[in-house]
XYZ file of C-alpha atoms in Angstrom:
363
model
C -1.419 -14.020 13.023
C 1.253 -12.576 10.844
C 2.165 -8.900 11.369
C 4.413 -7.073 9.093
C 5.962 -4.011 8.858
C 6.881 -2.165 5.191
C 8.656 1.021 4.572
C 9.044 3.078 1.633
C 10.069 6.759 0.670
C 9.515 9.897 -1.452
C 11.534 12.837 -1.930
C 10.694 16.300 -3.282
C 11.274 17.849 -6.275
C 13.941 20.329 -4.500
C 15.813 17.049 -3.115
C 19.719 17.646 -5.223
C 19.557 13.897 -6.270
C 15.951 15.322 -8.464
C 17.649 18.567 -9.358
C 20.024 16.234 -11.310
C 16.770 14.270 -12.244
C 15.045 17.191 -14.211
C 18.095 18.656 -15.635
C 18.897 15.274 -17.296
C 15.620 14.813 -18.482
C 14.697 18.332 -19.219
C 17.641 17.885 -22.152
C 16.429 14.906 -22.795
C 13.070 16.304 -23.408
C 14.297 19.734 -25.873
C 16.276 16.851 -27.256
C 13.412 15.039 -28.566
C 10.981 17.930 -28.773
C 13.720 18.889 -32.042
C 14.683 15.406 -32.985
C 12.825 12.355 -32.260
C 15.623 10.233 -32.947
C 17.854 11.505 -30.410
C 20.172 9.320 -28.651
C 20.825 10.827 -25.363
C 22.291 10.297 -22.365
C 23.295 13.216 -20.301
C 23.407 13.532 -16.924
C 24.018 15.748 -14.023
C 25.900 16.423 -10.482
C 25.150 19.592 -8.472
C 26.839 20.660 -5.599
C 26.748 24.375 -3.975
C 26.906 26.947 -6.766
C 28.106 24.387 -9.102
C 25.988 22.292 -11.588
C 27.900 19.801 -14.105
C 26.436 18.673 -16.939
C 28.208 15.930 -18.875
C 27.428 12.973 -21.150
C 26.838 11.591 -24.892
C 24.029 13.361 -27.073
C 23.574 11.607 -30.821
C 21.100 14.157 -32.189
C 20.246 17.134 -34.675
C 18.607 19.404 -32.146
C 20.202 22.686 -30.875
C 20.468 22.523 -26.949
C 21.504 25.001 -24.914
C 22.745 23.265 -21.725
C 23.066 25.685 -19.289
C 20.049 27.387 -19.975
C 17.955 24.247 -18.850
C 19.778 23.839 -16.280
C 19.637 27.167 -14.738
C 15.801 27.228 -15.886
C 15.303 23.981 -13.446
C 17.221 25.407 -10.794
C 14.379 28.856 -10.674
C 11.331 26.291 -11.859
C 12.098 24.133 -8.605
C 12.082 27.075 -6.476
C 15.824 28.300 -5.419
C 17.515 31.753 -5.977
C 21.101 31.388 -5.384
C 23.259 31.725 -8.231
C 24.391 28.941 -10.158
C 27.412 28.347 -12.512
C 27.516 25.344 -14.939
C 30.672 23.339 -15.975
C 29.564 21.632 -19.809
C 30.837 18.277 -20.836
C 28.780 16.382 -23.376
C 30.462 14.722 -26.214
C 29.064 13.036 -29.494
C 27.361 9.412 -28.604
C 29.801 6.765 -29.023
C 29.565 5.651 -32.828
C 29.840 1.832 -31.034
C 26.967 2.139 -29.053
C 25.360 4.082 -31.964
C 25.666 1.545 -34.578
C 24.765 -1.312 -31.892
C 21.365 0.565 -31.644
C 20.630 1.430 -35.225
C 19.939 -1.395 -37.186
C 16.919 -1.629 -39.656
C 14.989 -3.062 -36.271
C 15.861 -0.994 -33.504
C 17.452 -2.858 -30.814
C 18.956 -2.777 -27.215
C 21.002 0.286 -26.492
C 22.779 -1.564 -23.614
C 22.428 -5.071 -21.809
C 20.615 -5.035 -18.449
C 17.684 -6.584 -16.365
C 14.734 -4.627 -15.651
C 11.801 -4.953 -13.214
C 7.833 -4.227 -13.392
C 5.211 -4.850 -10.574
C 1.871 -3.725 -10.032
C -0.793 -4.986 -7.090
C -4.944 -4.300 -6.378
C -3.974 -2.552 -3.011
C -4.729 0.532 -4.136
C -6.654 2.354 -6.794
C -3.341 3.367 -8.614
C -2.047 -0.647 -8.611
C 0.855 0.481 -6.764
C 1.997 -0.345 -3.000
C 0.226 1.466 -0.381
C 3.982 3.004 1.509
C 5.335 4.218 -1.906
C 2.382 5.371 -3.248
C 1.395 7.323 0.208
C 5.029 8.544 0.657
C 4.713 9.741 -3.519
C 1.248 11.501 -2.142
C 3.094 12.929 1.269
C 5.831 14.790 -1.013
C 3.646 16.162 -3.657
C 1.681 17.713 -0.878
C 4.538 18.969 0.674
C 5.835 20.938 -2.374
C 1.983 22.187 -2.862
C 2.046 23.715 0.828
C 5.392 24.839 0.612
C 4.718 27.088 -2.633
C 2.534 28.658 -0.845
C 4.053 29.328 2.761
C 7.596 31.138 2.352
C 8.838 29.547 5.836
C 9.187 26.228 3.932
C 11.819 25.198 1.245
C 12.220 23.531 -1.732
C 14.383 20.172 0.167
C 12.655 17.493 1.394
C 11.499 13.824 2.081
C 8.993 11.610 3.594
C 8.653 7.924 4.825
C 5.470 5.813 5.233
C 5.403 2.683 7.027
C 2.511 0.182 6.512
C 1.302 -2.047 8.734
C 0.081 -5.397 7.167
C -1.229 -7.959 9.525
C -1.607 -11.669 7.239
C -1.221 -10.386 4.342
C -3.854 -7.201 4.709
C -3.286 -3.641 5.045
C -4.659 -2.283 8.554
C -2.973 0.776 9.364
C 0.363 3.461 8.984
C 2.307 2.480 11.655
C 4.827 5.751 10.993
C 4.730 8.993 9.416
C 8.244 11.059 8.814
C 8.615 14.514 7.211
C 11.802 16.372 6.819
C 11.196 19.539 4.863
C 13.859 22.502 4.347
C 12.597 25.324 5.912
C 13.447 29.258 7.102
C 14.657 29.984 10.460
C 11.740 31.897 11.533
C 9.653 29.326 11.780
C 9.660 27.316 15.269
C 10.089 23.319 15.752
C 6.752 23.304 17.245
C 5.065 25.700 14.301
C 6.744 23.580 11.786
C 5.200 20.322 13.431
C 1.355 21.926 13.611
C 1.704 22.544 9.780
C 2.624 19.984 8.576
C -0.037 17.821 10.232
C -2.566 19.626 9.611
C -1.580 20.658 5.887
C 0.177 17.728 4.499
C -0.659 14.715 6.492
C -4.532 14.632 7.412
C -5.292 15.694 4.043
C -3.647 12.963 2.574
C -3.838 9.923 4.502
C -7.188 8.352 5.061
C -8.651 8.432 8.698
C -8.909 4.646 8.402
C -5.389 3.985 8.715
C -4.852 6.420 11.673
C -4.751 4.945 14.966
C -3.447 5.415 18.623
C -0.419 3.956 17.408
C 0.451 5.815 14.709
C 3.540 7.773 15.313
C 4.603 10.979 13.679
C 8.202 12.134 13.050
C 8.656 15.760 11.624
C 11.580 16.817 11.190
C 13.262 13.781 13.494
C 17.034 15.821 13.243
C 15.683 19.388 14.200
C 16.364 22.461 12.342
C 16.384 21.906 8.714
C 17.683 25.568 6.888
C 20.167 24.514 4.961
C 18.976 21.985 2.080
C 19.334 21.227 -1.357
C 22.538 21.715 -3.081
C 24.117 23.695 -0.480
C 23.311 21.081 2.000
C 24.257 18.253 0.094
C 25.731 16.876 -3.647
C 23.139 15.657 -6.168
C 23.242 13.392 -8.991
C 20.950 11.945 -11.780
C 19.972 8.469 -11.073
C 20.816 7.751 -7.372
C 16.589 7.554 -6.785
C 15.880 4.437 -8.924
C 14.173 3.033 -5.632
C 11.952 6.328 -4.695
C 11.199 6.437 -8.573
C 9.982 2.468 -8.971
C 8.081 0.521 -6.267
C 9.608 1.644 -3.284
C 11.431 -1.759 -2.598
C 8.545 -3.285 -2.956
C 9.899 -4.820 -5.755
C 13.272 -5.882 -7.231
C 15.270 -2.922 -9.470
C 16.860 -3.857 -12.255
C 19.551 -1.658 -10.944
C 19.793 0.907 -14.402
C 17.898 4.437 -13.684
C 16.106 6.171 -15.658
C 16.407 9.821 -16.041
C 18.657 11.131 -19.000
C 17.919 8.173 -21.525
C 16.441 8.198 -24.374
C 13.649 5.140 -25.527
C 16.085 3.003 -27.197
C 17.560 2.280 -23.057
C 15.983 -0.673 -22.028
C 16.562 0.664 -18.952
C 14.037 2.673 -18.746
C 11.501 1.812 -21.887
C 11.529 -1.938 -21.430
C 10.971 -1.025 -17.547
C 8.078 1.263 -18.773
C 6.573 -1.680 -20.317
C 7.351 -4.351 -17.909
C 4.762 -2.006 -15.490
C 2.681 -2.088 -18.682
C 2.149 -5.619 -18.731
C 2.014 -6.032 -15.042
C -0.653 -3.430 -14.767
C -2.769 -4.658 -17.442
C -2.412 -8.103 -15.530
C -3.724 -7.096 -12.701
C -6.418 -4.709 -14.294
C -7.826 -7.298 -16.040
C -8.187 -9.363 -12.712
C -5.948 -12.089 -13.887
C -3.625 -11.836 -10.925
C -3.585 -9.533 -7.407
C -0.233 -8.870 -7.886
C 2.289 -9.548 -10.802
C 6.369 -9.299 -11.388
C 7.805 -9.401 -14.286
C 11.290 -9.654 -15.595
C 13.012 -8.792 -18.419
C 16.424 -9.190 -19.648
C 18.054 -7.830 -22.814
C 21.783 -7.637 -24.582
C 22.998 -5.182 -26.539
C 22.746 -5.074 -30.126
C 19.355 -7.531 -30.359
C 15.910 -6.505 -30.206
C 14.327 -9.209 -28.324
C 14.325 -9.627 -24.759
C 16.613 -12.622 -23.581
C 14.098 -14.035 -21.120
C 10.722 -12.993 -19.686
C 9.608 -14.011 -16.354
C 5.877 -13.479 -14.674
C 5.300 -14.123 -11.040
C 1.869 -13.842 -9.859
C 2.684 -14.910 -5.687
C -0.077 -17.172 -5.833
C -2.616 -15.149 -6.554
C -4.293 -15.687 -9.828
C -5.993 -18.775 -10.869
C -3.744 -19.209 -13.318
C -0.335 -20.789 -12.853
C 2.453 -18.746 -13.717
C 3.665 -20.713 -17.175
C 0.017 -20.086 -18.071
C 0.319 -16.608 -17.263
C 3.523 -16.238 -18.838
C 1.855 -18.025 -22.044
C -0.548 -15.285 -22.050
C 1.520 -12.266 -21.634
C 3.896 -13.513 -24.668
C 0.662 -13.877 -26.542
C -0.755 -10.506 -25.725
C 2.755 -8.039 -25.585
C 5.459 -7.723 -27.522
C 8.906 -7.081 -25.810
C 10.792 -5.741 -28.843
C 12.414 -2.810 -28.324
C 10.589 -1.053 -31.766
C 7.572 -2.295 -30.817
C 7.927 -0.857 -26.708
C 8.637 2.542 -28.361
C 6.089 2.485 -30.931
C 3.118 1.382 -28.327
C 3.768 3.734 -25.780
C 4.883 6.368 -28.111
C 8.374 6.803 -26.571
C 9.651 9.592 -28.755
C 7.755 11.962 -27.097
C 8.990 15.025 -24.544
C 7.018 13.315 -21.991
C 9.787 12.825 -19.217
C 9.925 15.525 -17.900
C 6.982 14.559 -15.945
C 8.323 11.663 -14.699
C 10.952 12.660 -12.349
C 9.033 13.725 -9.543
C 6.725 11.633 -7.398
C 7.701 8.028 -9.293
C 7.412 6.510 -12.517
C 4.793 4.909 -11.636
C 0.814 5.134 -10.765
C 0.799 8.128 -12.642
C -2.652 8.272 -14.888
C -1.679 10.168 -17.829
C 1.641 8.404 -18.636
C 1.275 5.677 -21.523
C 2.636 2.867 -19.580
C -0.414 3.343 -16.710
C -3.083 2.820 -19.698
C -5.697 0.067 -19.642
C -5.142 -2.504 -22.372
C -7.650 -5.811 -22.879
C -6.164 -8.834 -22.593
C -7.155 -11.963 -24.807
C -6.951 -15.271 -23.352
């Protein structure tokens, strides 16, 4: 008998890391919203009272930096006062022209990862998925109870014995909250209003252990508490480490960064794999180079579970998706102000978003 243990976690939307998060891609998302063609790529730091926004923006529209970023700051939930420092220049005409050919092609060189699996509704892995469910509850509870903050994270481990999911070995919340609320208060409500409601009795046993709030008292959070910056959660916002990362993020780019469209897609066609019961699970990996709109190699994994070898597999996902960077952002309709709704609570296993639709696949 094989037992394994596997560990993944979320973070709220008022963690500083996703304050930088939906700044970047609130800009990115007025930038679009004016001009569909936008080339962006502006990012954010936060820390204390201070917010800096800096980066290249190619594009037509009118954006007023500092009021998005002072909007996120009140949408997320804090009060303080905020001051923004602004650098964003014009998009390097390099990069520009490497991009805008008569086919659109690679914004920037890179590797990128996409992974999906039938161990849970969603095709996503049970810890990252649960931990993505833990957080979103969190925030839910905590709009409505003043004594908790906007900061926070959470960390499920899954217990797997040969190969199966049997139980959640460990539960850990940390969530921000005021100082009138007691260790012991803070413990009974988060059981009983973020945990039991979200994972299933099934996986509960004697063993299960819960951590809440594992370092004690928890005021001080979010930018005050520590610095944030966009991109440092490319693991929280993919598969959890259940997968490999092509090591790019994704918030504050626009669809012509393989980084995050051919990434989009590479879930795409692992999805679709594994919705169309062609594999259990399926990896796949791109590569790409700047200036050319093809991908330089495309690899499919399946982990031995399909009944089709992986060259066969990899014969039918050339023959059913195309990895050019045009065609990514014309099939998933990339040019969208979509991304927004990203940042929080993964990229992934998210119903509405194009990449998580079902698409037939011909043998």
């Amino acid at each position: 008998m094989s037992v394994v243990y596997f560990t993944s976690e979320s973070v709220t939307s008022g963690h500083p890391d996703k304050i930088c998060d939906l700044i970047a891609d609130s800009i990115l998302d007025e930038a679009l919203r004016q001009d569909p063609d936008s080339h962006m790529a502006v990012e954010a730091t936060i820390k204390d009272d201070l917010i800096l926004v800096y980066g290249e923006a190619g594009t037509k529209a009118d954006i007023d930096y500092e009021k998005i970023a002072l909007s996120v700051l009140k949408q997320i939930g804090y009060d303080e006062e905020y001051h923004v420092l602004l650098k964003v220049n014009k998009q390097s005409a390099e990069i520009n022209n490497a991009v805008a050919h008569d086919v659109i092609s690679a914004g920037d060189q890179g590797i990128m990862f996409g992974y999906a699996c039938d161990e849970t509704e969603e095709l996503m892995p049970y810890a990252i998925l649960t931990a993505h469910k833990l957080a979103r509850k969190l925030e839910e509870v905590r709009r409505s109870d003043n004594r908790l903050r906007p900061d926070g994270k959470t960390q499920v481990t899954a217990r797997y014995v040969d190969g199966v999911l049997k139980s959640v070995d460990t539960i850990l919340v940390s969530t921000q909250h005021t100082a009138e609320i007691s260790q012991e208060e803070l413990r009974e409500l988060i059981i009983e209003k973020v945990i039991r409601p979200v994972i299933e009795e099934k996986y509960i046993d004697e063993n299960t252990k819960y951590l809440i709030n594992p370092s004690g008292s928890f005021v001080v959070g979010g930018s005050w508490g520590d610095s944030g910056t966009t991109g440092r959660k490319i693991v929280v916002d993919t598969y959890g480490g259940y997968a490999p990362i092509g090591g790019g993020c994704f918030s504050s780019k626009d669809p012509t960064k393989v980084d995050r469209s051919a990434a989009y897609y590479a879930r795409y066609v692992c999805r679709n794999i594994v919705a169309n019961h062609l594999a259990k699970k399926c990896q796949l990996e791109l590569s790409y180079a700047i200036g050319r709109a093809e991908p330089m190699s495309v690899y499919v994994q399946s982990f031995g579970t399909s009944e089709y070898t992986d060259d066969e597999l990899l014969e039918i996902v050339l023959k059913n998706f195309d990895f050019s960077v045009a065609n990514i952002i014309n099939e998933l309709d990339l040019k969208r102000p979509i991304y927004s709704k990203t940042v929080n609570y993964g990229h992934f296993g998210k119903a509405d978003m194009p990449w998580e639709q079902f698409k037939k696949i011909n043998l």
